[in-house]
Amino acid sequence: MQKKVIFAVSFFFIFSLGFAQSSATPSLQKQGTATQLIVNNRPFLILGGELGNSSASSVEDIEQIFPKLQRMGLNTVLVPAYWDLIEPVEGTFDFTLIDKTIHQARKNNLKVVFLWFGAWKNSMSCYAPLWFKKDYEKYPRAYTKAGKPLEIASSFSENVLQADNRAFSQLMKHIASIDKTERTVIMIQIENEIGMLENARDYSREANALFKADVSSVLIDCLVNNKETLHPWMLEKWGNHGFRTTGNWQEIFGDDIYTDEIFMAWSYSQYVEKLAKSARAIHNIPLFVNAAMNSRGRKPGEYPSAGPLAHLIDVWRCGAPNIDFLSPDLYDKGFTGWVAQYKLHNNPLFIPEARLGQGSGAQAFYVFGEHDAIGYCPFSIESGSDNPETPLVQAYAKLKELMPLLAKYQGKDMSKGLLFDQENKECILSFDDLTITTRHYFSLPWDPRATDGSVWPETGGLILRLDKDEYIIAGSGIVVEFKKNGEQKILEVKELGEDGFANAGGNTQKQTAWSGSTRAGIGTVDEIKINEDGSFSRIRRLSGDQTHQGRHVRIGVDEFSILHVKLYEYR
Ligand code: DGJ
């Protein structure tokens, strides 16, 4: 049996000490540039998954699904709270599904984030109860420019707001009444992917009247007060019209569909603010909204326009100050670009939905390493595999070990995320006086899948600097080399085989070589397990072939692991 060595780790820590006096209510707390979610008095990273839309609509399904989620290694599940099933008869509320969810979550050691599928779900109002839908005179719809009513409740209607807010408030009261002690419910998403479709704004009579009226002084004052830190898109849009502070929407922002979108975002955000205020007064836990991306070159009205999108963050922040953050739902290509748009000085990154796939585990590592994310959640998580060999299951097991360590270093610029595929093979990083070259594992030609035409899997991980000469490297399918900054000198040298010898007659390739300065050497590489108290247990020492005889640190594509690396210097 493998002998495990317990290291006396110099930075052993009890990270809960700093929070011992704070309340057990889930909350958000700043640490450096990061915003941390605090659960049970400790920083908590959501290793999550969101259920498919209809998967929490029967007690049997909830019973069946939750044990699997625990086997998959989730610590949190995002679950719809369906307005139509909660209030099937106007004024009569049924919380059977909510109770079942909370009960099953507790049984399976999961936290819950409820998603309020209220007036809007992916723009539409399909989760509004039938009594609401049928009474379209009392609960009016949004209209297109051509006058067509949509199955989208109007955000300008006080009756819509009252009905939605009343049901949502009942939900919050119910959660408060059953979850004051255990705190199973850690956050609430208000509505789901709000946004106008077909046109960039609602053309109902009420909307048209407000569109012609002056822009609210609340919005203008807020923009003026935050002018130094506005999103570049908003700064330009407003600046193009001379930063006017009085006038109607078109006078201040110009006459185009993006102005229509700003107008609409102001309406949606103010509406959401009323629900957020209700929630805060009843049961004060973190609140967020999610957005469908404005991807693939689409214009407002083609995507759910006016949703909580990055370019509209200032409107949403001004209109809904009680919302803690705006979150992206990520299904399109360009994952790294999208997440970067949502990690802002005034917005921590939380991903409530991402496409579930082979690369999900790598993406999770990336967002925690690169952006100090609050959490990561593939969508339709119950359709994934609970086989322990599955990338996401492996990734979550390792991230769970890493959680206290990551939490300790969040917001201090000590970690980087890695995410590779066939197009993005390499990333060069820098810490102290080191140049750290990181690559996709298949940049090593030794695995036949690297060159036999196989599609390279999405791989990734994170690098955490513990000290000048001490790193954690974790994830899957990565190769890392360390050089002192002064070492860079390019030579043509023979390509090396896996054994480190030049291949007979092999190709030449470019490599760095000594330039006369001090060099960085790999001292030791240990595959480790991180214990709950923060100490490390060595699983095995990696050297020889596993480090290319000391040339690099690597983790294969079929595994996730955590490596503890010590460097040294020589000349
Ligand atoms: C994003 C939505 O927020 C989800 O509820 C779901 O509809 C997915 N899109 C589609 O798969």
XYZ file of C-alpha atoms and ligand atoms in Angstrom:
582
model
C 0.000 0.000 0.000
C 1.158 3.518 -0.767
C 2.876 5.104 2.188
C 1.568 8.590 2.766
C 3.835 11.249 4.200
C 2.169 14.079 6.037
C 4.019 17.317 5.385
C 4.291 19.967 7.988
C 3.129 22.672 5.626
C 4.487 26.054 6.534
C 1.393 27.868 5.426
C -0.950 25.544 7.305
C -3.992 27.584 8.036
C -7.338 27.563 9.655
C -9.039 29.789 7.187
C -12.278 29.999 9.091
C -10.706 31.917 11.963
C -11.175 35.282 10.326
C -14.858 34.666 9.921
C -15.616 33.011 13.259
C -17.635 35.943 14.539
C -19.752 36.515 11.444
C -23.274 35.249 11.050
C -24.069 31.936 9.414
C -26.210 33.648 6.766
C -24.725 33.060 3.313
C -23.143 36.331 2.253
C -20.552 37.909 0.017
C -17.274 39.262 1.278
C -14.367 41.003 -0.435
C -10.849 39.622 -0.267
C -8.446 41.678 -2.345
C -9.871 41.834 -5.859
C -12.090 38.793 -5.270
C -15.618 38.565 -3.955
C -16.060 35.387 -1.946
C -19.270 33.580 -1.158
C -19.314 32.811 2.552
C -21.289 29.716 3.580
C -21.266 28.429 7.143
C -18.737 31.130 7.956
C -16.219 29.916 5.369
C -15.386 30.879 1.801
C -17.201 28.440 -0.444
C -16.595 27.674 -4.114
C -19.685 26.385 -5.870
C -18.846 23.093 -7.614
C -22.280 23.050 -9.083
C -24.647 22.012 -11.758
C -28.012 23.310 -12.938
C -30.905 20.936 -13.398
C -32.672 20.701 -16.732
C -35.768 22.861 -16.874
C -38.330 20.150 -16.129
C -36.266 17.985 -13.793
C -37.473 19.443 -10.524
C -41.164 19.389 -11.379
C -41.925 16.080 -9.679
C -40.974 14.795 -6.242
C -40.015 11.450 -7.769
C -37.498 13.069 -10.111
C -35.985 15.127 -7.304
C -35.665 11.993 -5.175
C -34.019 10.096 -7.967
C -31.646 12.790 -9.207
C -30.089 14.188 -6.032
C -28.123 11.083 -4.895
C -26.521 11.007 -8.336
C -25.459 14.640 -7.996
C -23.699 13.784 -4.783
C -21.931 10.893 -6.485
C -20.813 13.319 -9.178
C -19.092 15.402 -6.498
C -21.291 18.499 -6.659
C -21.566 20.612 -3.548
C -24.430 22.739 -4.917
C -27.371 22.257 -7.237
C -29.243 25.018 -9.070
C -32.940 24.189 -9.099
C -35.868 25.958 -10.766
C -38.668 27.266 -8.540
C -41.631 27.203 -10.906
C -44.193 29.954 -10.423
C -46.961 27.988 -12.177
C -46.551 25.011 -9.832
C -46.081 27.163 -6.724
C -49.216 29.247 -7.347
C -51.479 27.096 -9.533
C -54.520 28.939 -8.183
C -54.220 32.669 -7.663
C -53.357 33.326 -4.031
C -52.916 29.630 -3.108
C -49.327 28.507 -2.695
C -47.871 25.021 -2.805
C -44.263 24.495 -1.737
C -44.125 20.712 -2.030
C -41.342 20.790 -4.619
C -39.332 23.380 -2.699
C -39.555 21.301 0.484
C -38.587 18.159 -1.362
C -35.607 19.916 -2.937
C -34.327 21.214 0.378
C -34.893 17.888 2.090
C -33.130 15.909 -0.623
C -30.286 18.415 -0.743
C -29.685 18.034 2.982
C -29.808 14.250 2.696
C -27.212 14.348 -0.054
C -24.952 17.003 1.418
C -25.776 19.600 -1.222
C -26.444 23.316 -1.069
C -29.216 24.789 -3.210
C -29.504 27.863 -5.392
C -33.132 28.418 -6.396
C -33.859 29.953 -9.792
C -37.063 31.978 -9.716
C -38.808 31.009 -12.947
C -41.309 33.825 -12.501
C -42.521 36.351 -15.033
C -39.662 35.540 -17.444
C -37.792 32.425 -18.491
C -35.556 32.866 -21.568
C -37.441 36.087 -22.366
C -40.799 34.312 -22.435
C -43.467 34.032 -19.746
C -44.075 30.294 -20.035
C -43.712 29.700 -16.271
C -46.398 32.230 -15.344
C -49.486 30.370 -14.045
C -52.329 29.781 -16.457
C -54.658 32.167 -14.560
C -52.090 34.898 -15.193
C -51.580 34.032 -18.864
C -55.291 33.951 -19.577
C -55.980 37.297 -17.970
C -53.937 39.261 -20.489
C -55.940 42.417 -19.913
C -54.948 42.534 -16.276
C -51.473 41.136 -16.980
C -50.533 42.735 -20.293
C -47.957 41.590 -22.802
C -45.021 43.245 -24.455
C -45.654 44.272 -28.080
C -43.479 44.334 -31.152
C -43.032 47.485 -33.204
C -45.652 46.094 -35.594
C -48.130 45.810 -32.726
C -47.985 42.028 -32.259
C -48.527 40.874 -28.663
C -45.840 38.510 -27.412
C -45.886 35.755 -24.851
C -43.680 38.072 -22.815
C -45.279 39.821 -19.866
C -44.793 43.586 -19.943
C -42.196 44.857 -17.484
C -44.070 48.182 -17.530
C -47.182 46.705 -15.934
C -47.701 47.249 -12.216
C -50.106 44.277 -12.150
C -47.471 41.943 -13.588
C -44.971 43.150 -11.016
C -47.437 42.790 -8.134
C -48.401 39.231 -9.054
C -44.821 38.111 -9.677
C -43.463 39.835 -6.574
C -46.218 38.430 -4.373
C -45.454 34.845 -5.393
C -41.702 35.406 -5.159
C -42.092 36.931 -1.700
C -44.115 33.918 -0.576
C -41.310 31.696 -1.813
C -38.723 33.719 0.112
C -40.893 33.628 3.251
C -41.208 29.895 2.924
C -37.453 29.427 2.504
C -36.838 31.705 5.483
C -39.237 29.681 7.613
C -37.648 26.308 6.898
C -34.017 27.244 6.356
C -33.082 29.661 9.148
C -30.869 27.099 10.876
C -29.387 24.811 8.266
C -28.903 27.413 5.524
C -29.197 24.931 2.711
C -30.296 27.637 0.276
C -27.264 29.809 -0.382
C -28.304 32.131 -3.227
C -31.303 33.068 -5.345
C -31.419 33.813 -9.065
C -34.237 36.234 -9.888
C -36.023 35.309 -13.147
C -34.121 33.520 -15.896
C -32.458 35.069 -18.931
C -34.608 38.154 -19.041
C -34.669 39.918 -22.402
C -36.824 41.213 -25.245
C -37.112 39.269 -28.465
C -38.180 40.237 -31.980
C -37.474 43.898 -31.210
C -34.994 45.532 -28.886
C -37.715 47.057 -26.762
C -41.346 46.714 -25.800
C -43.694 48.866 -27.959
C -46.687 48.729 -25.635
C -48.517 52.022 -25.038
C -46.912 52.463 -21.602
C -43.461 51.714 -22.986
C -43.864 54.150 -25.873
C -44.917 56.948 -23.541
C -41.930 56.406 -21.268
C -39.582 56.154 -24.226
C -40.598 59.654 -25.293
C -40.249 61.039 -21.775
C -37.043 62.244 -20.132
C -34.565 59.663 -18.961
C -34.875 59.086 -15.231
C -32.606 61.346 -13.181
C -31.822 58.297 -11.032
C -30.082 56.662 -13.997
C -28.366 59.854 -15.100
C -27.096 60.692 -11.602
C -25.825 57.150 -11.243
C -23.980 57.319 -14.571
C -22.508 60.698 -13.654
C -21.365 59.427 -10.248
C -19.731 56.350 -11.784
C -18.366 58.000 -14.909
C -14.750 57.103 -14.086
C -15.503 53.380 -13.991
C -18.250 52.955 -16.595
C -18.078 49.997 -18.955
C -16.205 51.205 -22.081
C -19.239 50.462 -24.236
C -21.489 52.679 -22.118
C -18.878 55.419 -21.884
C -18.659 55.533 -25.664
C -22.401 55.356 -26.254
C -23.120 58.159 -23.823
C -20.009 60.128 -24.855
C -21.009 60.003 -28.519
C -23.896 62.230 -27.558
C -21.862 64.622 -25.422
C -22.601 63.066 -22.017
C -25.913 64.886 -21.954
C -27.678 64.780 -18.614
C -31.142 65.893 -19.663
C -33.430 64.820 -22.445
C -35.257 61.753 -23.645
C -33.595 58.406 -24.411
C -32.747 59.231 -28.001
C -31.458 62.701 -27.121
C -29.112 61.300 -24.516
C -28.023 58.031 -26.124
C -28.853 58.429 -29.844
C -31.433 56.997 -32.175
C -30.664 53.313 -32.657
C -31.628 49.877 -31.396
C -28.898 49.995 -28.762
C -30.657 52.956 -27.198
C -33.884 50.934 -27.294
C -31.971 48.228 -25.462
C -30.697 50.640 -22.790
C -34.247 51.883 -22.254
C -35.513 48.325 -21.902
C -32.665 47.321 -19.567
C -33.625 50.214 -17.315
C -37.183 48.874 -17.158
C -36.151 45.262 -16.507
C -33.566 46.223 -13.900
C -35.974 48.426 -11.986
C -38.535 45.639 -12.026
C -35.994 43.117 -10.740
C -34.875 45.571 -8.068
C -38.383 45.459 -6.556
C -38.163 41.655 -6.232
C -34.627 41.920 -4.894
C -35.752 44.417 -2.248
C -38.551 42.080 -1.210
C -36.098 39.205 -0.918
C -33.644 41.238 1.153
C -36.353 42.279 3.569
C -37.543 38.688 4.030
C -34.431 36.507 3.826
C -31.188 38.289 3.063
C -28.965 35.993 0.983
C -26.969 36.738 -2.201
C -29.056 37.530 -5.283
C -28.096 37.421 -8.940
C -29.488 37.510 -12.467
C -28.344 35.524 -15.499
C -27.994 36.438 -19.149
C -28.187 34.745 -22.530
C -25.156 35.936 -24.490
C -25.284 38.428 -27.359
C -23.142 36.009 -29.335
C -22.706 35.086 -33.002
C -22.891 38.680 -34.192
C -26.563 39.037 -33.291
C -28.173 42.412 -32.690
C -30.604 43.538 -29.969
C -33.925 41.807 -30.543
C -32.164 38.855 -32.188
C -30.707 37.857 -28.824
C -32.701 38.436 -25.612
C -31.953 42.118 -25.570
C -31.665 44.273 -22.460
C -30.827 41.278 -20.293
C -28.065 41.573 -17.684
C -25.323 41.663 -20.294
C -21.800 42.959 -19.753
C -22.227 46.029 -21.971
C -25.347 46.967 -19.982
C -23.822 46.429 -16.549
C -24.019 50.106 -15.612
C -27.727 50.280 -16.379
C -28.344 47.104 -14.382
C -26.146 48.259 -11.485
C -27.954 51.603 -11.347
C -31.411 50.086 -11.761
C -30.966 47.081 -9.481
C -28.435 47.899 -6.748
C -29.778 45.041 -4.634
C -28.614 42.498 -7.209
C -25.156 41.251 -6.260
C -23.917 40.201 -9.683
C -24.744 39.502 -13.312
C -23.908 36.019 -14.558
C -23.269 34.675 -18.054
C -24.822 31.472 -19.427
C -22.130 30.011 -21.658
C -22.952 27.749 -24.564
C -21.036 29.365 -27.418
C -17.441 29.122 -28.524
C -14.916 31.437 -26.948
C -15.320 30.477 -23.293
C -12.270 32.421 -22.089
C -13.410 35.589 -23.842
C -16.922 35.418 -22.413
C -15.852 34.824 -18.833
C -13.371 37.696 -19.028
C -16.267 40.007 -19.917
C -18.077 39.126 -16.688
C -15.178 39.370 -14.219
C -15.204 43.116 -13.688
C -14.225 45.494 -10.926
C -17.914 45.656 -10.016
C -18.909 42.084 -10.869
C -17.577 38.786 -9.531
C -17.768 35.817 -11.893
C -20.358 33.136 -11.285
C -21.378 30.790 -14.082
C -24.846 29.380 -13.448
C -24.956 27.596 -16.804
C -22.315 26.234 -19.144
C -22.548 23.558 -21.786
C -21.958 20.166 -20.170
C -19.222 18.349 -22.041
C -15.863 16.662 -22.011
C -14.182 20.020 -21.271
C -16.385 20.987 -18.317
C -13.843 19.868 -15.721
C -11.075 21.886 -17.363
C -13.344 24.945 -17.596
C -14.109 24.704 -13.886
C -10.403 24.731 -13.052
C -9.876 27.641 -15.413
C -12.471 29.978 -13.902
C -11.327 29.377 -10.341
C -7.659 29.777 -11.269
C -8.009 32.742 -13.601
C -10.962 34.712 -12.283
C -11.464 33.814 -8.617
C -14.906 32.587 -9.620
C -17.686 32.097 -7.102
C -18.789 28.957 -8.905
C -19.213 26.947 -12.058
C -22.297 24.955 -13.063
C -22.832 22.891 -16.209
C -26.445 22.844 -17.382
C -28.650 19.741 -17.333
C -26.202 18.280 -14.887
C -28.379 15.239 -14.163
C -27.796 14.027 -17.719
C -24.054 13.739 -17.023
C -22.264 10.630 -15.869
C -21.483 9.805 -12.269
C -18.700 7.438 -13.301
C -15.675 8.451 -11.205
C -13.511 8.447 -14.356
C -15.621 11.186 -15.987
C -13.610 14.434 -16.358
C -16.098 16.575 -14.428
C -16.339 14.070 -11.575
C -12.556 13.853 -11.354
C -12.229 17.639 -11.578
C -14.749 18.315 -8.822
C -13.047 15.786 -6.519
C -9.737 17.628 -6.912
C -11.298 21.085 -6.685
C -12.988 20.065 -3.466
C -9.555 19.302 -2.019
C -8.190 22.569 -3.356
C -11.050 24.717 -2.072
C -9.479 25.926 1.218
C -6.215 26.685 -0.514
C -7.856 28.573 -3.375
C -10.038 30.464 -0.917
C -6.979 31.549 1.023
C -5.272 32.996 -2.057
C -8.283 34.431 -3.934
C -8.064 38.092 -4.824
C -4.284 38.243 -4.307
C -3.212 37.660 -7.905
C -1.429 34.427 -7.011
C -3.168 32.081 -9.430
C -3.693 31.675 -13.154
C -6.113 29.507 -15.087
C -5.133 27.318 -18.025
C -7.458 26.230 -20.822
C -6.228 24.562 -23.999
C -7.563 22.995 -27.137
C -6.260 22.388 -30.635
C -6.360 26.090 -31.530
C -5.124 27.396 -28.190
C -2.130 25.254 -27.395
C 0.112 27.454 -25.311
C 0.021 30.192 -22.729
C 3.045 31.966 -21.262
C 2.763 33.227 -17.713
C 4.966 35.171 -15.396
C 5.464 35.150 -11.619
C 8.396 36.916 -9.926
C 11.426 36.463 -12.220
C 10.049 33.355 -13.878
C 8.702 32.773 -17.351
C 6.305 29.845 -17.102
C 5.388 28.187 -20.368
C 2.209 26.147 -20.177
C 0.925 23.934 -22.987
C -1.642 21.387 -24.015
C -0.377 17.914 -23.144
C -0.607 16.907 -26.803
C 2.013 19.512 -27.658
C 4.238 16.612 -26.606
C 4.176 14.366 -29.662
C 4.541 11.134 -27.699
C 0.882 10.293 -27.207
C -0.339 8.847 -30.520
C -3.585 10.833 -30.168
C -1.542 14.020 -30.500
C -0.712 13.338 -34.124
C -3.084 10.643 -35.420
C -5.816 13.076 -36.397
C -7.736 12.780 -33.122
C -9.462 15.940 -31.993
C -7.482 17.255 -29.062
C -9.644 17.319 -25.932
C -10.181 20.593 -24.108
C -7.744 20.478 -21.184
C -6.844 22.865 -18.440
C -6.033 23.576 -14.880
C -4.549 26.183 -12.634
C -1.239 27.326 -11.261
C -1.113 28.674 -7.746
C 1.993 30.431 -6.465
C 2.550 29.494 -2.828
C 5.985 31.039 -2.605
C 8.800 32.261 -4.834
C 9.931 28.701 -5.452
C 6.809 26.725 -4.609
C 3.740 26.076 -6.764
C 0.602 24.025 -6.956
C -0.153 22.833 -10.485
C -3.487 21.093 -10.856
C -5.835 20.010 -13.603
C -5.614 17.750 -16.622
C -3.733 17.557 -19.923
C -1.092 20.203 -19.250
C 2.686 20.605 -19.494
C 4.541 23.327 -17.612
C 8.129 24.539 -17.956
C 9.874 27.066 -15.732
C 12.644 29.409 -16.877
C 14.269 32.459 -15.359
C 13.392 35.534 -17.395
C 17.018 36.022 -18.445
C 17.358 32.513 -19.812
C 15.586 33.125 -23.078
C 17.889 32.465 -25.985
C 16.628 30.560 -28.975
C 18.695 27.762 -30.497
C 17.903 25.222 -33.151
C 18.254 21.879 -31.405
C 17.349 18.314 -32.210
C 13.885 17.142 -31.261
C 14.018 14.933 -28.161
C 12.245 11.612 -27.680
C 10.269 10.775 -24.542
C 13.472 9.370 -23.022
C 15.148 12.765 -23.452
C 17.585 11.619 -26.144
C 17.752 13.139 -29.614
C 15.903 11.092 -32.206
C 18.268 9.643 -34.831
C 17.847 11.797 -37.895
C 14.948 13.547 -36.176
C 13.716 17.019 -36.916
C 15.197 20.084 -35.361
C 13.036 22.419 -33.339
C 13.408 25.706 -31.555
C 14.204 25.529 -27.880
C 15.403 27.940 -25.265
C 18.959 27.590 -23.998
C 21.180 29.049 -21.336
C 22.172 32.662 -21.822
C 24.658 32.892 -18.986
C 22.283 33.780 -16.170
C 20.958 31.770 -13.234
C 18.614 28.983 -14.298
C 15.481 27.644 -12.681
C 15.458 23.935 -11.936
C 12.657 21.644 -10.900
C 13.586 20.468 -7.401
C 10.740 18.094 -6.591
C 7.326 17.250 -7.978
C 4.895 15.435 -5.726
C 1.416 14.322 -6.577
C -0.494 15.207 -3.439
C -3.775 14.988 -1.647
C -4.804 18.126 0.235
C -6.250 17.311 3.633
C -9.146 19.190 5.182
C -6.809 21.040 7.549
C -4.797 22.354 4.590
C -1.819 20.036 5.041
C -0.540 17.955 2.118
C -0.138 14.181 1.953
C 2.176 12.878 -0.723
C 0.587 10.276 -2.938
C 3.728 9.713 -4.999
C 6.968 11.420 -6.037
C 7.050 12.176 -9.768
C 10.417 12.224 -11.474
C 12.298 10.447 -14.250
C 10.082 9.824 -17.250
C 7.143 11.528 -15.500
C 8.976 14.885 -15.529
C 10.944 14.299 -18.718
C 13.940 13.783 -16.416
C 13.356 17.102 -14.642
C 12.590 19.223 -17.703
C 8.904 19.842 -17.119
C 5.868 19.200 -14.945
C 2.941 17.492 -16.596
C -0.465 15.936 -16.074
C -1.873 13.550 -18.697
C -5.148 14.078 -20.513
C -6.936 11.135 -18.925
C -6.520 12.187 -15.320
C -6.934 15.152 -13.001
C -4.317 15.581 -10.321
C -2.749 18.066 -7.933
C 1.017 18.504 -8.010
C 3.194 20.276 -5.463
C 6.273 21.662 -7.175
C 9.424 23.033 -5.588
C 11.919 24.916 -7.720
C 15.552 25.774 -7.131
C 18.182 27.928 -8.809
C 21.558 26.980 -10.237
C 24.332 28.326 -12.407
C -30.445 28.747 -21.103
C -31.574 28.747 -20.142
O -31.298 29.621 -19.087
C -31.858 27.356 -19.614
O -32.945 27.388 -18.752
C -32.091 26.433 -20.785
O -33.234 26.830 -21.458
C -30.898 26.455 -21.698
N -30.615 27.783 -22.140
C -31.118 25.670 -22.985
O -30.540 24.521 -23.017
